[in-house]
XYZ file of C-alpha atoms in Angstrom:
504
model
C 110.881 0.826 65.172
C 112.673 3.613 63.303
C 110.735 6.371 65.068
C 111.540 4.865 68.462
C 115.254 4.666 67.699
C 115.228 8.252 66.430
C 113.637 9.412 69.681
C 116.174 7.421 71.697
C 119.079 9.106 69.868
C 117.536 12.547 70.409
C 116.976 11.934 74.122
C 120.536 10.704 74.512
C 121.785 14.030 73.187
C 119.321 15.919 75.402
C 120.427 14.076 78.553
C 124.088 14.639 77.735
C 123.506 18.344 78.363
C 122.203 17.825 81.892
C 123.861 20.095 84.527
C 124.899 17.058 86.570
C 127.616 16.286 84.054
C 128.935 19.839 84.206
C 129.192 19.398 87.986
C 130.895 16.011 87.633
C 133.413 17.257 85.076
C 134.321 20.479 86.827
C 138.102 20.759 86.839
C 138.285 22.091 90.394
C 136.465 19.114 91.894
C 138.706 16.601 93.671
C 138.649 12.924 92.774
C 136.672 10.870 93.750
C 134.032 13.449 94.818
C 132.021 13.251 91.565
C 131.610 9.502 92.121
C 130.246 9.871 95.643
C 126.724 10.364 94.275
C 126.098 6.644 94.669
C 123.684 6.921 97.652
C 120.914 8.600 95.603
C 121.588 6.036 92.870
C 121.099 3.072 95.234
C 117.335 2.626 94.913
C 117.539 2.371 91.127
C 120.895 0.626 90.766
C 120.185 -2.048 93.389
C 116.526 -2.411 92.392
C 117.385 -2.781 88.697
C 118.120 -6.445 89.395
C 114.475 -6.950 90.419
C 113.230 -5.189 87.282
C 115.234 -7.578 85.130
C 114.290 -10.724 87.086
C 110.582 -10.145 87.653
C 109.392 -7.308 85.417
C 111.152 -7.387 82.051
C 111.830 -11.111 81.829
C 109.197 -13.357 80.283
C 108.660 -16.476 82.449
C 107.878 -18.492 79.309
C 109.237 -16.733 76.226
C 106.940 -17.363 73.272
C 109.050 -16.055 70.362
C 112.447 -14.688 69.373
C 111.556 -11.159 70.460
C 110.713 -12.278 73.986
C 113.720 -14.567 74.097
C 115.963 -11.702 72.976
C 114.741 -9.494 75.806
C 115.223 -12.352 78.273
C 118.841 -12.880 77.263
C 119.558 -9.212 77.894
C 117.976 -9.298 81.365
C 120.332 -12.014 82.605
C 123.394 -9.846 82.063
C 121.800 -6.673 83.386
C 120.727 -8.276 86.654
C 124.381 -8.787 87.638
C 125.180 -5.074 87.877
C 123.971 -4.653 91.467
C 126.994 -6.529 92.786
C 129.289 -4.280 90.758
C 127.557 -1.284 92.320
C 128.185 -2.592 95.835
C 131.824 -3.285 95.045
C 132.351 0.322 93.959
C 130.499 1.542 97.050
C 133.069 -0.206 99.238
C 136.118 0.702 97.133
C 135.178 4.383 97.143
C 135.050 4.336 100.934
C 131.359 5.214 101.148
C 130.878 3.021 104.207
C 133.406 5.141 106.052
C 132.371 8.512 104.594
C 128.678 7.990 105.322
C 129.173 6.252 108.656
C 125.696 4.751 108.338
C 124.357 1.962 110.512
C 121.675 -0.392 109.220
C 118.872 1.892 110.416
C 120.550 4.939 108.861
C 120.625 3.099 105.541
C 116.963 2.109 105.872
C 116.099 5.718 106.647
C 117.862 6.811 103.474
C 116.198 4.201 101.297
C 112.659 4.541 102.656
C 112.275 7.805 104.569
C 114.763 10.516 103.506
C 113.071 13.424 101.725
C 115.957 13.833 99.266
C 115.435 10.254 98.084
C 111.659 10.538 97.581
C 111.987 10.902 93.809
C 113.808 7.572 93.614
C 111.104 5.807 95.630
C 108.320 7.089 93.405
C 110.153 6.043 90.269
C 111.024 2.704 91.848
C 107.323 1.869 92.042
C 106.920 2.801 88.380
C 109.774 0.500 87.389
C 108.117 -2.393 89.222
C 104.928 -1.827 87.231
C 106.476 -1.467 83.769
C 105.084 -4.824 82.665
C 101.634 -3.350 83.233
C 102.540 -0.270 81.197
C 103.654 -2.330 78.187
C 101.066 -5.104 78.699
C 103.820 -7.681 78.069
C 104.138 -6.581 74.424
C 107.824 -7.134 73.500
C 107.784 -4.237 71.016
C 106.675 -1.833 73.734
C 109.022 -3.415 76.247
C 111.882 -2.897 73.841
C 111.000 0.797 73.562
C 111.293 1.188 77.335
C 114.410 -0.968 77.669
C 116.242 0.615 74.749
C 115.700 4.087 76.190
C 116.995 2.915 79.571
C 120.116 1.449 77.989
C 120.765 4.562 75.916
C 120.390 6.973 78.816
C 122.428 4.774 81.129
C 125.241 4.842 78.589
C 125.272 8.660 78.735
C 125.829 8.644 82.479
C 128.511 5.954 82.416
C 130.359 7.729 79.614
C 130.989 10.598 82.020
C 131.433 8.533 85.159
C 133.974 6.185 83.574
C 136.343 9.027 82.691
C 136.421 10.055 86.343
C 136.732 6.431 87.458
C 139.773 5.988 85.202
C 141.423 9.004 86.813
C 140.625 7.561 90.240
C 142.279 4.272 89.263
C 145.329 6.112 87.931
C 145.692 7.947 91.248
C 144.980 5.053 93.604
C 145.451 1.815 91.675
C 141.896 0.837 92.732
C 139.599 -0.229 89.894
C 135.883 0.546 89.945
C 133.940 -2.177 88.097
C 130.592 -0.316 88.165
C 131.611 3.281 87.469
C 134.647 2.368 85.401
C 135.422 1.011 81.927
C 134.362 -2.566 82.758
C 130.722 -1.519 83.050
C 130.982 0.912 80.138
C 132.020 -1.986 77.922
C 128.740 -3.660 78.886
C 126.688 -0.474 78.412
C 126.756 -0.135 74.648
C 123.721 2.145 74.706
C 121.619 -0.520 73.006
C 119.798 -3.700 73.877
C 121.802 -6.804 72.998
C 118.810 -7.941 70.980
C 118.372 -4.692 69.039
C 118.881 -6.402 65.669
C 115.720 -8.439 66.278
C 113.650 -5.277 66.669
C 115.095 -2.807 64.154
C 112.995 -4.043 61.245
C 109.788 -4.461 63.243
C 106.961 -2.233 62.064
C 104.547 -0.521 64.437
C 101.009 0.517 63.560
C 100.041 4.078 64.472
C 98.470 3.184 67.813
C 101.399 1.091 68.937
C 103.937 3.643 67.671
C 102.268 6.375 69.729
C 102.305 4.162 72.804
C 105.930 3.127 72.283
C 107.060 6.737 71.950
C 105.099 7.716 75.045
C 106.636 4.906 77.116
C 110.123 5.721 75.895
C 109.656 9.395 76.733
C 108.381 8.462 80.187
C 111.718 6.757 80.796
C 113.511 9.913 79.648
C 111.498 12.103 82.023
C 112.272 9.713 84.882
C 115.993 9.719 84.114
C 116.019 13.500 83.937
C 114.285 13.733 87.317
C 116.746 11.220 88.747
C 119.709 13.282 87.579
C 118.082 16.396 89.035
C 117.880 14.594 92.370
C 121.488 13.375 92.155
C 122.660 16.935 91.484
C 120.632 18.220 94.428
C 122.286 15.562 96.598
C 125.710 16.592 95.296
C 125.188 20.222 96.259
C 123.681 19.429 99.676
C 126.069 16.738 100.825
C 129.162 16.275 98.671
C 129.983 19.942 98.160
C 129.495 20.624 101.870
C 131.342 17.505 103.023
C 128.441 16.635 105.332
C 126.841 13.256 104.542
C 123.074 12.915 105.117
C 121.941 11.946 108.607
C 118.517 10.883 109.866
C 116.861 12.884 112.636
C 117.396 11.534 116.149
C 113.813 10.276 116.222
C 112.004 10.479 112.876
C 108.627 12.136 113.070
C 105.599 10.362 111.669
C 105.013 11.488 108.097
C 101.399 12.431 107.371
C 102.201 14.261 104.161
C 100.878 11.628 101.737
C 98.977 13.340 98.946
C 95.236 12.815 99.230
C 95.230 13.400 102.964
C 92.707 12.142 105.490
C 89.141 11.521 104.454
C 86.284 9.005 104.606
C 87.299 5.572 105.854
C 86.411 2.393 103.972
C 84.475 -0.261 105.874
C 85.585 -3.853 105.274
C 83.360 -5.630 107.796
C 79.942 -4.276 106.796
C 77.164 -5.858 104.696
C 78.236 -8.099 101.818
C 76.455 -8.202 98.456
C 75.593 -11.732 97.254
C 77.984 -11.302 94.323
C 80.821 -10.690 96.796
C 80.004 -13.417 99.309
C 82.381 -15.936 97.664
C 85.211 -13.424 98.097
C 84.438 -12.870 101.769
C 84.363 -16.631 102.346
C 87.670 -17.054 100.527
C 89.248 -14.235 102.558
C 88.162 -15.791 105.859
C 89.249 -19.271 104.766
C 92.702 -18.056 103.829
C 93.005 -16.114 107.078
C 92.071 -19.219 109.080
C 94.635 -21.257 107.162
C 97.291 -18.638 107.793
C 96.505 -18.709 111.534
C 97.620 -22.325 111.635
C 101.059 -21.725 110.126
C 103.863 -23.493 112.054
C 105.719 -20.196 112.449
C 103.050 -18.975 114.826
C 103.245 -22.236 116.724
C 106.973 -21.631 117.200
C 106.356 -18.108 118.494
C 103.910 -19.424 121.084
C 105.810 -22.598 122.030
C 109.437 -21.630 121.616
C 110.411 -22.559 125.188
C 112.224 -20.617 127.885
C 115.595 -20.387 126.136
C 114.365 -17.708 123.718
C 112.878 -14.594 125.305
C 110.103 -12.567 123.700
C 112.638 -9.892 122.755
C 114.991 -12.447 121.214
C 112.150 -14.084 119.303
C 111.329 -10.759 117.635
C 114.996 -10.045 116.933
C 115.392 -13.443 115.263
C 112.991 -12.854 112.383
C 112.008 -9.165 112.108
C 114.934 -8.175 109.820
C 113.490 -10.508 107.164
C 110.380 -8.305 106.897
C 112.287 -5.072 106.362
C 111.657 -4.650 102.640
C 107.937 -5.457 102.983
C 107.267 -3.183 105.922
C 109.455 -0.262 104.885
C 108.338 -0.578 101.248
C 104.635 -0.757 102.184
C 104.619 3.042 102.317
C 105.616 3.365 98.666
C 103.209 0.642 97.534
C 100.328 2.565 99.075
C 101.506 6.042 98.170
C 102.403 5.425 94.542
C 100.541 2.288 93.434
C 97.280 2.222 95.432
C 96.513 5.940 95.654
C 94.587 7.867 92.980
C 96.193 11.075 91.752
C 92.766 12.498 90.920
C 90.080 10.844 93.073
C 86.514 11.342 91.920
C 84.069 9.031 93.697
C 83.621 8.163 97.366
C 85.414 4.881 96.671
C 88.425 6.673 95.202
C 88.601 8.869 98.278
C 88.256 5.830 100.535
C 91.240 4.191 98.831
C 93.298 7.347 99.267
C 92.300 7.744 102.897
C 93.246 4.174 103.747
C 96.487 4.434 101.778
C 97.360 7.666 103.588
C 97.119 5.871 106.935
C 99.183 2.916 105.754
C 101.996 5.146 104.515
C 102.698 6.172 108.118
C 103.480 2.707 109.480
C 107.084 2.385 108.427
C 108.205 5.130 110.796
C 106.815 3.052 113.658
C 108.749 0.045 112.360
C 111.886 2.151 112.004
C 111.608 3.157 115.650
C 110.951 -0.481 116.661
C 114.131 -1.503 114.817
C 116.141 0.844 117.007
C 114.301 -0.210 120.169
C 115.116 -3.849 119.393
C 118.794 -2.899 119.258
C 119.180 -4.384 115.788
C 121.865 -1.903 114.738
C 124.094 -3.114 117.547
C 123.201 -6.795 117.193
C 123.698 -6.963 113.426
C 126.604 -4.541 113.224
C 125.886 -3.825 109.573
C 127.329 -0.857 107.728
C 125.631 0.660 104.681
C 126.889 -1.849 102.092
C 126.040 -4.784 104.386
C 122.498 -3.445 104.670
C 122.138 -2.907 100.916
C 123.424 -6.403 100.252
C 120.957 -7.942 102.690
C 117.992 -5.934 101.431
C 118.603 -6.467 97.721
C 120.782 -9.549 97.267
C 120.068 -11.991 100.092
C 118.403 -15.079 98.529
C 115.703 -15.079 101.205
C 114.796 -11.419 100.762
C 114.380 -12.187 97.060
C 111.049 -13.794 97.935
C 109.845 -10.697 99.748
C 110.831 -8.337 96.938
C 109.334 -10.565 94.262
C 106.035 -10.455 96.144
C 106.206 -6.660 96.319
C 106.438 -6.693 92.519
C 103.279 -8.830 92.383
C 101.349 -6.491 94.692
C 102.488 -3.431 92.743
C 101.408 -4.932 89.440
C 98.002 -5.913 90.839
C 97.380 -2.403 92.152
C 98.497 -0.569 89.023
C 96.783 -2.972 86.617
C 93.332 -2.517 88.166
C 91.941 0.992 88.322
C 88.581 -0.076 89.764
C 88.543 1.200 93.375
C 86.524 -1.795 94.581
C 89.300 -4.087 93.361
C 92.004 -1.946 94.952
C 90.051 -1.970 98.199
C 89.895 -5.752 98.017
C 93.657 -5.886 97.485
C 94.208 -3.610 100.465
C 91.735 -5.612 102.533
C 93.555 -8.839 101.669
C 96.931 -7.357 102.585
C 95.671 -6.022 105.910
C 93.739 -9.206 106.751
C 96.776 -11.361 106.024
C 98.638 -9.305 108.628
C 96.090 -9.813 111.402
C 97.434 -13.195 112.616
C 100.970 -11.791 112.368
C 100.236 -8.766 114.542
C 98.221 -10.766 117.053
C 101.365 -12.840 117.709
C 103.852 -9.969 117.585
C 101.674 -7.931 119.953
C 101.877 -10.671 122.570
C 105.647 -10.746 122.216
C 105.916 -6.957 122.168
C 103.816 -6.633 125.323
C 106.098 -9.092 127.103
C 109.285 -7.462 125.800
C 108.057 -4.012 126.860
C 107.299 -5.268 130.357
C 110.600 -7.103 130.804
C 113.114 -5.080 128.760
C 111.643 -1.581 129.055
C 111.430 -1.018 125.303
C 108.631 0.637 123.321
C 107.418 -1.322 120.261
C 104.507 0.528 118.680
C 104.648 -1.219 115.309
C 105.017 -4.771 116.572
C 102.646 -3.961 119.429
C 99.952 -3.217 116.805
C 99.486 0.408 117.843
C 99.451 1.600 114.237
C 96.529 3.929 114.798
C 98.721 6.396 116.714
C 100.285 7.324 113.361
C 97.048 7.615 111.379
C 95.498 10.778 110.045
C 92.591 12.262 111.954
C 89.443 12.390 109.793
C 88.742 15.771 108.258
C 85.161 15.409 109.370
C 84.444 12.994 112.207
C 80.854 12.806 110.983
C 81.813 11.846 107.424
C 79.925 8.746 106.310
C 81.782 5.447 106.217
C 82.302 4.040 102.744
C 81.208 0.444 102.210
C 82.595 -1.468 99.242
C 81.500 -5.052 99.806
C 77.796 -4.184 99.568
C 78.067 -3.382 95.849
C 77.395 -5.682 92.941
C 80.514 -7.177 91.359
C 80.699 -8.717 87.903
C 81.993 -12.286 87.534
C 85.135 -10.962 85.817
C 85.844 -8.502 88.622
C 85.157 -11.202 91.209
C 87.717 -13.431 89.524
C 90.320 -10.662 89.711
C 89.585 -10.040 93.391
C 89.850 -13.753 94.139
C 93.218 -13.830 92.401
C 94.316 -10.884 94.545
C 93.332 -12.683 97.745
C 95.088 -15.897 96.736
C 98.216 -14.009 95.643
C 98.448 -12.082 98.907
C 97.986 -15.097 101.157
C 100.245 -17.328 99.063
C 102.926 -14.671 99.427
C 102.301 -14.430 103.144
C 102.595 -18.186 103.629
C 105.838 -18.212 101.686
C 107.260 -15.418 103.813
C 106.147 -17.068 107.057
C 107.983 -20.194 105.967
C 111.154 -18.148 105.549
C 110.608 -16.509 108.949
C 110.371 -19.937 110.574
C 113.560 -21.088 108.874
C 115.392 -17.890 109.857
C 114.181 -18.113 113.458
C 115.076 -21.786 113.895
C 118.475 -21.458 112.251
C 119.148 -18.198 114.141
C 120.345 -16.612 110.911
C 121.178 -13.326 112.621
C 123.060 -14.849 115.567
C 120.760 -13.555 118.299
C 122.262 -14.486 121.666
């Protein structure tokens, strides 16, 4: 591990020279302005809890190395609450003036925050990158700890000055967190003497350097935010009505066909898909939607459960853009994946507009920290985010476009019963309340790309021979997707019946 630790020390020194720290430490900058860069940090700092819970941690640690990593993850996953506490103590709720939808726009739509979303998908797939090898996982984790310590070294000095001026302590930016951020994994002693063969050493160094490049890009983005918003005194604001984003790399192209001929080797998968869809149709949540009685209107029924799906629906864009899509498509199947993914990246703007049409900002009354807490720390949204990790890992782990198309097909098919029910409710709500609900009304196609060539041939993927091993993977994808869906429907039923959000 000596070469890894040497690289970590070098990259620490490199990061310490980043221009962000010159900006933060400028003597003519008022306190607490340098600490107001927390909004572009939110995706990483709040999502780091998920990385520790469901990516780095070994569900069943097999040796001391895995157990050592696990112990470290339990402490690191607590930092999100410290982050939120600082957010409130620094007055960011008041300075930003964000409603719930403003916060969702920032997390999932704002151009300035795009870098964080792309890297967020990478962090969720890090267990794929290291293939669960604790030596490789240590290389990634150690670099993260070391680079984090560089940032908090600078931030804590400013936080101390803020406390001296105001008497308000900052547990995340201040010395409390710095004491936890030693710049090393707690389990480092277990790994120092481990020897890596040449192949594994090369991979470990590459993974560690990937973390460095990500951190550098993050700091670039934070500095850009500082110049645009903090220096000008004008916090970011979403447009009055966000335009549909069709900028996903890969662009429009040939469409995959999921309901065409099926090769005999894929027939078991098609049968499994239809069986799971039929089972999902019978979920009690859908029975409640259809038989809820007169006391709950169609509009109220939607308002009762839709907030629970926020992370799935808003995050679906990033899953498709950064996990499903091929950076360099070659075959017709690669292009079909990219074309489908490009369409699916547009849906969250429709949902964002539905959120506002449902009046959820006014009903919930959440400010920015309330929204962050719900999205990242609510015990029931934990289930949704954990399932996003599973989908991300499945996409990144399997480069075969037929398998990715099966994953996408499973995800879209699992949503068909959901949208059939929400469309009925949306149609009724539109007629009675005069709202416009394109996402819940299943009018997703209005956001899709137009084909480059209307005459381009459709791309079939179920008519191709599939090996037994590949079929097993695809079956696992189908089961994982529908198991996740059933779990989330169960939560939706509980939330709706208990009226978690106080819909009157």
